[in-house]
XYZ file of C-alpha atoms in Angstrom:
679
model
C 18.098 -37.405 -41.255
C 20.142 -40.202 -40.275
C 19.458 -43.214 -38.110
C 21.331 -44.606 -35.177
C 19.155 -46.089 -32.253
C 20.921 -47.437 -29.398
C 19.044 -50.384 -27.596
C 19.795 -52.734 -24.507
C 21.241 -55.687 -24.774
C 20.033 -57.936 -22.256
C 22.740 -57.900 -19.017
C 24.778 -61.170 -18.694
C 25.045 -62.884 -15.009
C 28.515 -63.625 -14.750
C 27.945 -64.757 -10.810
C 27.702 -67.575 -9.096
C 24.387 -68.072 -7.040
C 26.469 -67.312 -4.056
C 24.619 -64.694 -1.915
C 25.541 -61.296 -2.409
C 27.211 -59.862 0.256
C 26.561 -57.732 2.154
C 22.993 -57.865 1.713
C 21.237 -54.624 0.408
C 18.887 -53.082 2.878
C 15.988 -50.831 2.848
C 17.971 -47.272 3.148
C 14.758 -45.903 3.723
C 13.740 -48.326 6.870
C 17.125 -46.860 8.439
C 16.564 -43.541 7.760
C 13.077 -43.277 8.739
C 13.874 -44.312 12.533
C 13.401 -40.990 14.494
C 15.841 -39.096 16.455
C 15.511 -38.503 20.473
C 13.898 -36.500 22.010
C 15.131 -34.919 25.232
C 12.105 -34.385 28.125
C 10.915 -30.296 28.350
C 12.663 -28.186 30.634
C 15.751 -30.882 31.493
C 17.970 -28.326 30.775
C 18.142 -24.291 29.929
C 21.156 -24.275 27.101
C 21.408 -20.454 27.677
C 22.652 -21.465 30.888
C 25.323 -23.699 29.756
C 28.749 -21.974 29.134
C 31.176 -23.399 26.881
C 33.574 -23.833 29.926
C 30.200 -26.018 31.511
C 30.275 -28.116 28.075
C 33.751 -28.755 28.297
C 33.690 -30.235 31.616
C 30.491 -32.512 30.704
C 32.286 -33.833 27.807
C 35.258 -34.577 29.867
C 33.387 -36.662 32.676
C 31.594 -38.441 29.803
C 35.029 -39.244 28.056
C 36.835 -39.878 31.669
C 34.046 -42.434 32.327
C 34.665 -44.172 29.041
C 37.955 -44.463 29.330
C 38.074 -45.919 32.928
C 35.233 -47.906 31.759
C 37.633 -49.438 28.663
C 40.621 -49.647 30.875
C 38.531 -51.731 33.959
C 36.923 -53.693 31.540
C 33.589 -53.164 33.279
C 31.305 -54.121 30.353
C 27.419 -52.785 32.992
C 29.542 -49.147 33.719
C 30.101 -49.024 29.656
C 26.874 -49.605 28.692
C 25.628 -46.617 31.440
C 27.961 -44.185 29.701
C 25.594 -44.513 27.189
C 22.148 -42.678 26.217
C 19.851 -45.272 27.263
C 17.148 -44.554 24.282
C 19.307 -44.228 21.237
C 23.122 -44.781 20.757
C 25.743 -45.385 18.426
C 29.368 -46.231 18.018
C 30.517 -45.303 14.290
C 33.895 -46.763 13.338
C 36.168 -46.440 9.830
C 39.062 -48.537 10.527
C 40.417 -47.921 13.742
C 39.205 -50.110 15.730
C 37.347 -52.864 13.394
C 39.498 -52.342 10.331
C 36.145 -51.957 9.001
C 33.262 -49.005 8.824
C 30.487 -50.067 11.029
C 27.667 -48.531 13.028
C 26.664 -50.175 16.138
C 23.223 -49.415 17.585
C 22.206 -49.793 21.268
C 24.100 -48.996 24.392
C 24.897 -52.535 25.229
C 25.691 -53.591 21.230
C 27.867 -50.651 21.053
C 29.824 -51.146 24.468
C 30.338 -54.569 24.140
C 31.914 -54.503 20.816
C 34.194 -51.276 21.914
C 35.406 -53.121 24.682
C 36.106 -56.550 23.105
C 37.970 -54.605 20.486
C 39.955 -51.533 22.737
C 41.030 -54.534 24.287
C 42.430 -56.005 21.255
C 43.702 -53.048 19.432
C 45.141 -51.155 23.068
C 44.174 -47.263 23.857
C 47.578 -46.268 24.976
C 47.195 -43.481 27.217
C 43.041 -43.337 26.348
C 40.919 -40.458 24.667
C 41.626 -36.723 24.863
C 39.453 -34.181 23.420
C 40.627 -31.492 20.986
C 39.246 -27.915 20.905
C 36.674 -26.772 22.642
C 33.321 -29.068 22.875
C 30.588 -27.134 21.568
C 27.148 -26.547 22.919
C 24.781 -27.199 19.625
C 20.906 -26.723 20.015
C 18.887 -27.831 16.917
C 15.355 -27.558 18.807
C 13.980 -27.314 22.348
C 13.884 -31.370 22.389
C 17.423 -31.747 20.561
C 20.086 -30.384 22.339
C 23.547 -31.970 22.424
C 27.300 -31.169 22.941
C 29.812 -32.163 20.440
C 33.230 -32.152 20.849
C 36.500 -33.792 18.846
C 38.817 -36.120 20.521
C 42.209 -37.866 19.562
C 43.736 -41.429 20.894
C 45.906 -43.816 19.466
C 45.743 -47.628 19.263
C 49.051 -49.847 19.615
C 47.662 -52.980 17.603
C 48.428 -51.911 14.939
C 49.791 -48.231 15.859
C 47.683 -45.690 14.648
C 46.761 -42.410 15.556
C 42.714 -41.906 15.578
C 40.575 -39.025 15.505
C 36.678 -39.119 16.780
C 33.774 -36.914 17.371
C 31.557 -37.416 21.249
C 28.043 -36.241 20.922
C 26.291 -36.024 24.277
C 22.765 -36.063 25.501
C 21.614 -34.912 28.847
C 19.085 -37.582 30.820
C 18.463 -37.994 34.215
C 18.179 -41.203 35.932
C 16.127 -41.801 39.012
C 17.468 -41.123 42.087
C 19.883 -38.159 40.255
C 18.938 -34.250 41.305
C 20.531 -33.061 37.394
C 21.361 -34.140 34.435
C 23.568 -36.226 33.471
C 25.178 -36.164 29.575
C 25.585 -39.242 28.174
C 27.210 -40.642 24.919
C 24.561 -40.516 21.960
C 27.110 -40.783 19.219
C 30.443 -42.068 19.581
C 32.693 -41.629 16.220
C 35.996 -42.792 15.537
C 38.570 -43.406 12.635
C 41.965 -43.760 11.742
C 43.915 -40.532 10.757
C 47.248 -42.050 9.440
C 50.155 -44.609 10.827
C 52.521 -44.216 13.674
C 55.417 -45.855 11.562
C 54.505 -44.100 8.546
C 53.310 -40.989 8.872
C 52.052 -39.350 5.093
C 55.157 -37.852 3.778
C 54.122 -35.111 0.808
C 57.708 -35.221 0.025
C 57.962 -38.662 -1.046
C 54.899 -37.175 -3.710
C 57.465 -35.235 -5.941
C 60.197 -38.391 -5.990
C 60.743 -39.699 -9.625
C 58.472 -42.124 -10.802
C 59.431 -45.301 -12.802
C 59.884 -45.623 -16.283
C 57.732 -48.286 -17.568
C 58.044 -47.934 -21.350
C 58.880 -51.445 -23.140
C 58.772 -53.468 -19.831
C 56.825 -56.956 -20.178
C 56.426 -57.885 -16.683
C 55.957 -54.780 -14.209
C 56.216 -55.630 -10.344
C 54.662 -53.837 -8.026
C 52.607 -53.518 -5.003
C 49.009 -51.608 -6.437
C 47.892 -51.899 -9.526
C 44.856 -49.454 -10.370
C 42.222 -49.215 -12.665
C 41.174 -45.907 -13.729
C 43.487 -42.775 -14.121
C 40.550 -40.412 -13.333
C 40.201 -38.694 -10.305
C 39.711 -41.663 -7.760
C 42.965 -43.296 -9.415
C 44.990 -40.897 -9.237
C 44.064 -39.970 -5.568
C 44.682 -43.702 -4.536
C 47.962 -43.211 -6.164
C 48.833 -40.019 -4.279
C 47.467 -41.311 -1.232
C 49.716 -44.904 -1.280
C 52.748 -42.401 -3.038
C 52.589 -40.366 0.242
C 53.086 -43.468 2.612
C 55.978 -45.053 0.488
C 53.483 -47.769 -1.622
C 54.310 -47.581 -5.363
C 51.329 -48.102 -7.795
C 50.887 -48.352 -11.936
C 47.879 -47.468 -13.063
C 45.959 -48.316 -15.952
C 43.818 -46.187 -18.110
C 42.003 -47.141 -21.560
C 42.329 -43.321 -22.489
C 45.084 -41.777 -24.046
C 46.129 -39.481 -20.815
C 44.966 -38.871 -17.231
C 41.830 -36.850 -16.504
C 40.430 -38.165 -20.202
C 37.561 -39.522 -18.684
C 36.174 -36.034 -17.615
C 37.704 -34.519 -21.057
C 35.533 -36.821 -23.418
C 32.307 -35.864 -21.685
C 29.798 -33.428 -23.208
C 30.713 -30.260 -23.586
C 28.713 -28.030 -21.459
C 29.592 -30.336 -18.295
C 30.177 -28.729 -15.457
C 29.856 -29.256 -11.273
C 27.072 -28.312 -9.583
C 28.984 -28.120 -6.523
C 31.467 -26.510 -4.308
C 35.283 -26.319 -6.336
C 36.678 -26.680 -3.274
C 34.753 -29.854 -2.550
C 36.578 -31.569 -5.446
C 39.722 -31.022 -4.485
C 42.164 -33.388 -4.546
C 44.336 -34.534 -1.695
C 47.655 -32.332 -1.229
C 46.712 -30.156 -3.985
C 43.380 -27.481 -4.081
C 42.162 -26.009 -7.499
C 43.345 -22.099 -7.857
C 41.610 -19.185 -6.534
C 40.292 -17.973 -9.195
C 38.453 -21.162 -9.729
C 36.735 -21.427 -6.576
C 33.309 -19.877 -5.525
C 31.013 -18.690 -7.159
C 32.790 -20.476 -10.188
C 31.152 -24.483 -11.039
C 34.553 -26.727 -12.505
C 33.974 -27.395 -16.097
C 35.055 -30.552 -17.410
C 38.404 -29.412 -18.817
C 39.186 -27.629 -15.760
C 38.840 -30.845 -14.404
C 40.434 -32.416 -16.853
C 43.294 -30.630 -16.878
C 44.031 -30.402 -13.271
C 43.708 -34.222 -13.088
C 46.743 -34.259 -15.790
C 48.446 -31.729 -13.534
C 48.379 -33.367 -11.130
C 49.470 -37.047 -12.463
C 52.352 -34.930 -13.440
C 53.279 -33.394 -10.533
C 53.228 -36.058 -8.169
C 55.147 -38.381 -11.155
C 52.315 -40.632 -11.021
C 52.799 -44.329 -12.642
C 50.577 -44.150 -15.653
C 50.157 -46.801 -18.849
C 47.753 -44.864 -21.435
C 45.569 -46.679 -23.938
C 45.682 -50.135 -22.114
C 43.043 -52.111 -22.645
C 42.821 -55.554 -20.108
C 43.022 -59.040 -21.802
C 42.709 -61.325 -18.360
C 42.654 -60.803 -14.614
C 43.809 -63.597 -11.777
C 44.184 -63.500 -8.709
C 46.777 -66.503 -6.937
C 45.424 -66.815 -3.074
C 48.081 -68.467 -1.723
C 50.845 -66.185 -3.067
C 48.380 -62.847 -2.735
C 49.318 -62.182 -6.011
C 47.297 -60.123 -9.105
C 48.420 -60.894 -12.555
C 46.934 -58.392 -15.219
C 47.370 -58.650 -18.597
C 46.658 -56.037 -20.860
C 47.266 -54.368 -24.362
C 48.414 -50.766 -25.633
C 47.409 -49.544 -28.003
C 50.529 -47.706 -29.076
C 51.685 -51.010 -30.864
C 49.497 -53.965 -29.455
C 52.312 -55.173 -27.081
C 50.614 -57.787 -24.591
C 51.996 -56.815 -21.489
C 51.683 -57.853 -17.929
C 51.093 -56.019 -14.722
C 52.205 -58.482 -11.070
C 50.653 -56.974 -7.937
C 49.798 -57.312 -4.252
C 47.289 -55.462 -4.705
C 44.166 -54.274 -7.035
C 42.278 -51.280 -6.824
C 39.223 -50.840 -9.473
C 38.819 -46.825 -9.921
C 36.678 -46.608 -12.919
C 33.853 -44.676 -10.987
C 30.459 -44.869 -10.058
C 28.975 -46.778 -12.775
C 29.980 -49.431 -15.516
C 30.455 -47.006 -17.833
C 27.752 -49.154 -20.103
C 25.423 -46.927 -20.765
C 21.510 -47.819 -20.077
C 18.551 -47.272 -22.410
C 15.072 -49.278 -21.595
C 14.892 -52.098 -23.882
C 11.701 -51.060 -25.692
C 10.268 -51.958 -29.232
C 10.179 -50.795 -32.901
C 13.261 -48.937 -33.032
C 14.138 -49.809 -36.309
C 10.988 -47.902 -37.433
C 12.230 -44.716 -35.676
C 13.646 -42.320 -38.586
C 15.995 -39.911 -36.418
C 18.998 -39.757 -34.378
C 18.992 -41.925 -30.767
C 21.903 -41.643 -28.725
C 22.417 -42.153 -24.928
C 23.849 -39.177 -23.030
C 27.495 -41.155 -22.761
C 27.330 -40.103 -26.469
C 26.558 -37.154 -26.512
C 29.090 -33.371 -26.975
C 26.938 -30.822 -28.115
C 24.146 -30.119 -30.193
C 26.291 -29.208 -33.240
C 25.834 -32.618 -35.177
C 22.047 -31.505 -34.628
C 22.116 -28.278 -35.989
C 24.387 -29.673 -39.020
C 21.567 -32.034 -39.965
C 18.698 -29.873 -39.854
C 17.466 -31.289 -36.759
C 14.194 -28.590 -35.073
C 12.920 -30.933 -32.110
C 14.024 -32.858 -29.749
C 13.571 -35.390 -26.834
C 15.571 -35.688 -23.373
C 14.637 -38.602 -21.575
C 15.570 -38.234 -18.290
C 14.999 -35.169 -15.276
C 18.348 -35.136 -12.939
C 21.831 -32.886 -13.441
C 22.802 -34.378 -16.726
C 19.513 -33.980 -18.823
C 19.098 -30.574 -17.189
C 22.586 -29.599 -19.062
C 21.374 -31.221 -22.615
C 18.110 -29.266 -22.107
C 19.718 -26.131 -21.825
C 21.870 -27.155 -24.463
C 19.442 -28.219 -26.984
C 17.458 -24.852 -25.897
C 19.935 -22.729 -26.365
C 20.532 -24.408 -30.237
C 17.009 -23.321 -31.271
C 15.609 -26.831 -30.928
C 12.614 -27.525 -29.735
C 12.841 -29.335 -26.678
C 10.490 -31.624 -24.373
C 11.900 -33.406 -21.482
C 10.207 -36.548 -20.394
C 10.466 -36.505 -16.352
C 9.529 -40.528 -15.710
C 9.317 -40.480 -12.061
C 9.269 -36.996 -9.389
C 12.818 -35.031 -9.014
C 14.773 -34.238 -6.375
C 15.646 -30.473 -6.902
C 18.088 -28.738 -4.802
C 18.732 -25.361 -5.231
C 22.748 -24.317 -6.104
C 22.103 -21.653 -3.314
C 21.385 -24.403 -0.656
C 23.950 -26.651 -1.893
C 26.549 -23.921 -0.834
C 25.685 -22.779 2.467
C 27.777 -23.193 4.948
C 25.909 -25.526 6.469
C 25.985 -27.550 3.639
C 28.296 -28.393 0.967
C 29.464 -24.523 1.706
C 31.307 -26.175 4.321
C 34.169 -26.944 1.870
C 34.313 -23.501 1.355
C 34.248 -22.873 4.718
C 37.066 -25.039 5.584
C 39.264 -24.142 2.135
C 42.199 -24.826 2.160
C 42.137 -27.177 4.825
C 39.320 -29.384 3.346
C 39.874 -32.329 5.947
C 38.659 -31.015 8.627
C 35.201 -30.460 6.126
C 35.889 -33.936 5.241
C 35.460 -35.088 8.948
C 32.662 -33.477 9.867
C 31.043 -34.999 6.462
C 32.393 -38.423 6.976
C 31.650 -38.790 11.063
C 28.153 -39.704 11.587
C 26.301 -42.522 11.168
C 24.029 -42.621 7.938
C 20.718 -42.501 10.049
C 21.749 -38.962 11.792
C 23.507 -37.289 9.032
C 20.185 -38.025 6.353
C 18.073 -36.327 9.248
C 20.393 -33.549 9.863
C 21.110 -32.703 6.123
C 17.199 -33.469 5.250
C 16.150 -30.985 8.084
C 17.929 -28.029 7.592
C 17.388 -28.623 3.663
C 13.878 -28.717 4.356
C 14.217 -25.396 6.235
C 15.753 -23.671 3.999
C 13.283 -24.867 1.192
C 10.518 -23.239 3.996
C 11.910 -19.907 3.608
C 11.009 -20.006 0.004
C 8.015 -22.418 -0.623
C 6.440 -20.710 -3.818
C 10.484 -21.147 -5.220
C 9.041 -24.231 -7.862
C 5.545 -23.476 -7.960
C 6.012 -22.307 -11.568
C 7.735 -25.350 -12.270
C 5.273 -27.700 -10.621
C 2.457 -25.668 -12.504
C 4.340 -26.206 -15.466
C 3.716 -29.746 -15.043
C 6.596 -31.276 -14.013
C 6.345 -32.826 -10.203
C 9.385 -32.638 -7.377
C 9.784 -34.601 -4.356
C 8.514 -32.373 -1.084
C 11.550 -30.999 0.706
C 9.736 -32.232 4.016
C 10.035 -36.338 3.002
C 12.775 -37.328 4.863
C 13.145 -40.783 3.339
C 13.691 -39.394 0.224
C 16.033 -36.962 0.672
C 19.633 -35.871 -0.871
C 21.558 -38.368 1.037
C 19.077 -41.278 0.002
C 19.942 -40.451 -3.650
C 23.499 -40.468 -3.417
C 23.527 -43.743 -1.619
C 21.068 -45.217 -3.311
C 21.672 -44.185 -6.756
C 24.676 -42.424 -7.634
C 22.488 -39.495 -7.761
C 18.737 -39.109 -9.895
C 18.809 -35.789 -8.864
C 19.185 -32.173 -9.826
C 20.842 -29.294 -8.014
C 19.736 -25.971 -9.982
C 21.754 -24.198 -12.017
C 18.958 -22.128 -13.778
C 17.686 -25.104 -16.232
C 14.436 -25.596 -14.376
C 13.469 -21.768 -15.553
C 13.385 -23.030 -18.903
C 10.506 -25.655 -17.846
C 8.931 -23.216 -15.557
C 8.849 -20.507 -18.530
C 7.285 -22.824 -20.951
C 10.376 -22.424 -23.199
C 11.066 -26.222 -22.676
C 8.069 -28.690 -22.308
C 7.661 -31.991 -20.435
C 5.676 -35.160 -20.155
C 5.653 -35.983 -16.325
C 5.487 -39.123 -14.588
C 4.925 -41.268 -18.060
C 7.737 -43.761 -19.852
C 8.303 -44.240 -23.161
C 7.343 -47.866 -24.181
C 8.085 -48.243 -27.723
C 9.753 -46.149 -30.715
C 7.387 -44.473 -33.565
C 8.749 -43.791 -36.491
C 9.108 -40.058 -35.912
C 9.746 -40.284 -31.965
C 8.444 -42.206 -29.120
C 4.786 -43.808 -27.972
C 4.632 -42.938 -24.137
C 3.222 -45.300 -21.498
C -0.242 -42.970 -21.172
C -0.357 -43.788 -24.977
C 0.127 -40.089 -25.914
C 3.467 -39.474 -28.778
C 6.398 -37.746 -28.390
C 7.768 -36.337 -31.995
C 11.651 -35.805 -31.945
C 14.307 -34.981 -34.503
C 16.633 -36.405 -31.686
C 16.173 -38.315 -28.731
C 18.680 -38.088 -26.203
C 18.593 -40.929 -23.425
C 19.999 -39.227 -20.133
C 19.155 -42.540 -18.049
C 22.068 -43.390 -16.453
C 24.497 -46.456 -16.689
C 23.207 -49.889 -16.316
C 24.480 -50.502 -11.825
C 25.898 -49.032 -8.957
C 26.995 -52.764 -8.374
C 30.224 -53.846 -9.169
C 29.089 -57.666 -8.793
C 26.810 -56.741 -12.158
C 28.680 -54.485 -14.090
C 32.253 -53.904 -15.418
C 33.267 -57.310 -14.943
C 34.780 -57.345 -18.946
C 36.464 -54.503 -18.533
C 37.895 -54.842 -14.893
C 38.722 -58.353 -14.905
C 38.737 -59.046 -19.018
C 36.241 -61.336 -18.889
C 34.683 -62.039 -22.492
C 31.169 -64.026 -21.902
C 33.001 -67.451 -22.851
C 35.527 -66.658 -25.626
C 38.697 -68.073 -24.258
C 36.933 -69.284 -20.913
C 38.829 -71.810 -19.612
C 37.753 -74.695 -18.040
C 39.194 -73.924 -14.664
C 37.703 -70.674 -14.883
C 33.978 -72.132 -15.116
C 34.944 -75.257 -12.597
C 36.356 -72.653 -10.235
C 33.573 -70.680 -9.414
C 31.543 -73.752 -8.525
C 34.841 -74.849 -6.149
C 34.483 -71.340 -4.229
C 31.107 -71.904 -3.460
C 31.413 -75.076 -2.570
C 34.613 -73.961 -0.010
C 32.540 -71.619 1.373
C 30.071 -74.202 2.420
C 32.684 -76.405 3.775
C 34.616 -74.018 5.606
C 37.539 -74.169 3.085
C 37.302 -70.940 1.079
C 41.141 -69.590 -0.246
C 42.378 -73.250 -1.026
C 41.529 -72.433 -4.620
C 44.620 -72.522 -6.707
C 43.938 -69.574 -9.260
C 40.936 -67.262 -9.477
C 39.867 -66.700 -12.681
C 37.864 -63.612 -13.783
C 34.568 -65.188 -13.359
C 35.990 -66.582 -10.005
C 36.824 -63.106 -8.736
C 33.543 -61.499 -10.064
C 32.048 -63.832 -7.772
C 33.519 -63.158 -4.687
C 33.663 -59.150 -4.569
C 31.358 -57.735 -2.045
C 28.378 -56.143 -3.847
C 28.890 -52.334 -3.780
C 26.580 -49.279 -2.741
C 23.420 -49.083 -1.988
C 23.308 -49.769 2.183
C 24.126 -52.311 4.663
C 21.837 -52.938 7.566
C 23.887 -50.597 9.750
C 23.273 -47.880 6.626
C 26.694 -47.965 5.749
C 27.923 -47.649 1.902
C 28.414 -51.578 0.647
C 31.802 -52.305 -0.855
C 33.430 -48.753 -0.964
C 36.865 -48.442 0.793
C 36.782 -51.208 2.962
C 38.377 -55.484 2.538
C 35.934 -57.370 0.927
C 34.948 -60.271 2.768
C 35.717 -63.123 -0.086
C 38.483 -61.584 -2.235
C 41.438 -60.177 -0.514
C 43.400 -57.245 -1.745
C 40.788 -56.300 -4.105
C 39.692 -52.559 -3.563
C 36.557 -50.166 -4.918
C 36.903 -46.858 -4.881
C 34.483 -44.052 -6.054
C 31.444 -41.888 -5.571
C 31.587 -38.093 -5.500
C 35.079 -36.419 -4.976
C 34.407 -36.126 -1.393
C 33.744 -39.700 -0.659
C 36.834 -40.519 -3.472
C 39.045 -38.446 -1.069
C 38.072 -39.936 2.448
C 37.957 -43.550 1.009
C 41.796 -43.480 -0.726
C 43.496 -42.407 2.999
C 40.997 -45.408 4.104
C 42.548 -47.619 1.163
C 46.040 -46.304 1.792
C 46.303 -47.092 4.530
C 44.757 -50.533 4.778
C 47.039 -51.803 2.043
C 50.000 -49.645 3.964
C 49.429 -52.095 7.060
C 49.103 -55.299 5.174
C 52.504 -54.595 3.242
C 53.950 -54.563 6.430
C 51.892 -57.443 7.988
C 49.531 -55.422 10.242
C 46.195 -55.376 8.879
C 44.059 -57.071 11.390
C 40.731 -59.221 10.128
C 38.085 -56.979 9.702
C 35.750 -57.094 12.395
C 32.111 -58.158 11.093
C 30.684 -59.668 14.089
C 27.708 -57.560 16.157
C 27.738 -58.680 19.599
C 24.339 -60.366 20.571
C 22.589 -58.990 23.624
C 19.190 -59.489 25.182
């Protein structure tokens, strides 16, 4: 047998001592805050007609508009639900993604920003407001609204959710704002123009220096979404990708990979998948890759393939990026000069994570990370009989199924309890199946998915998924009896949204893999960690051993935080190799300038300078918002990060394109990062 072991090299810190921004919050604490509860008998939901719900919604919206026009803060505060209130804004007012908590904080911030942005004719209700009954203690009115801002000129939408309360001295309940959500839909001067998508691309062959509006790194789904969204607004971009063609980041993954979510939720902006590829079909990785390649060709996006970044610099005074790269065809060194830079290389660093454990030299078998796994043909060719799969999320279960199908005696090592979600629950119309319901007009599902504060979304999704799980409480009893540990569906602080924001995964959407363990066709070692190699396999943390001819590490990638990963690929940092004295001194100058209030006076920022300035990404900030994605970074101008699931990419790509259009036109406001201090 051949030996091929992977060990994890210690991570090199390329950032300065400047504090990470924004700080990572305890997402469980954010989520754990309870939902409000209305008093028993306050209202009779059965007596409220749709017309009456509309009257209540219009009254609240009119009061909000009048309060903003009158600039009367106390009246504004009274419009919000006193016990719990939120205003969540996505770019429209804050040019940021913010959630303000509490009636007075929300009212103060809204008053300040509405005055600056200008509301024009105020708010208008769109469609018919709906009365939603969650339980006897939570009944609310939900409606969509529209409005425009004047500075800059934006077409916006929103969501108004009202709760009933009975203030002292009132004879009947009054409906007040529990949640106000606002977001940008488009620009008045530059509405999306799909005709532009099919305009000719640019001939980039032979040019040593390319000037463009936006340089995008990555020709996967995120990069292509960004490029198309920009092109629809009349903005040119050039995509650099290390692979041979668009979509290869998917094509080069393991053969059995397929989505565990509805096809409709993976649609690209302006172009969905074929009808025969919709639910119940699950998209394969090659179908996704084919779609991305066709997408790039149909919309004539500018792509330079087989490109490896050599260096990246930014000139603050000029607002100019300079990206030097080498192309694989002839090794030519070329340069892109752009006003903006979008990193669209996915959630993770593309640097596999394998726990650093001793005695790898003893192991005589094959040890690989799932990033290097394609199929089991090599295993069977070498006569392997046993396999150990380390991990218990989506990839691990896919690999387990492959190994079992190939006749390998397979053991899964489940290091911690796993969040399991059945596919039929994901496909439910009140879960991700909402995209199937909206298809092909999936923007309506995106609005619903991305409009609520994280705290509220987590409660709603977890409560509903727990309800579905309660319909079949013994569904995973055979799995648990086999020794596999699942996270209880009633654990609100450890649900699906928590896993998506905190880890970008670490869950399994069950498309059938659990049955192999439940039926004892695949063994499991649960709640143990590999602690060292042996000649024939692994020693585990309970001091047991596990023999395996092949070990597949399905342990993910190094980190979601861009400050700590992908710096070499993105900015050309080589760990000191070829590093200039200016680059080393520059990062210390930056820290000093921030302290002295002179940020932005540095002449040229090198790779380490840039890495030190970018916002942290993923995990949640104190407001429950995902860090660093789809919005301006505090210390790094004209730098954007795009990644996450398809629905996140689709939503954020439009937001980034919108902000870049405003910046190019000289109309992008500074991001509003203040939080009103109230007593």
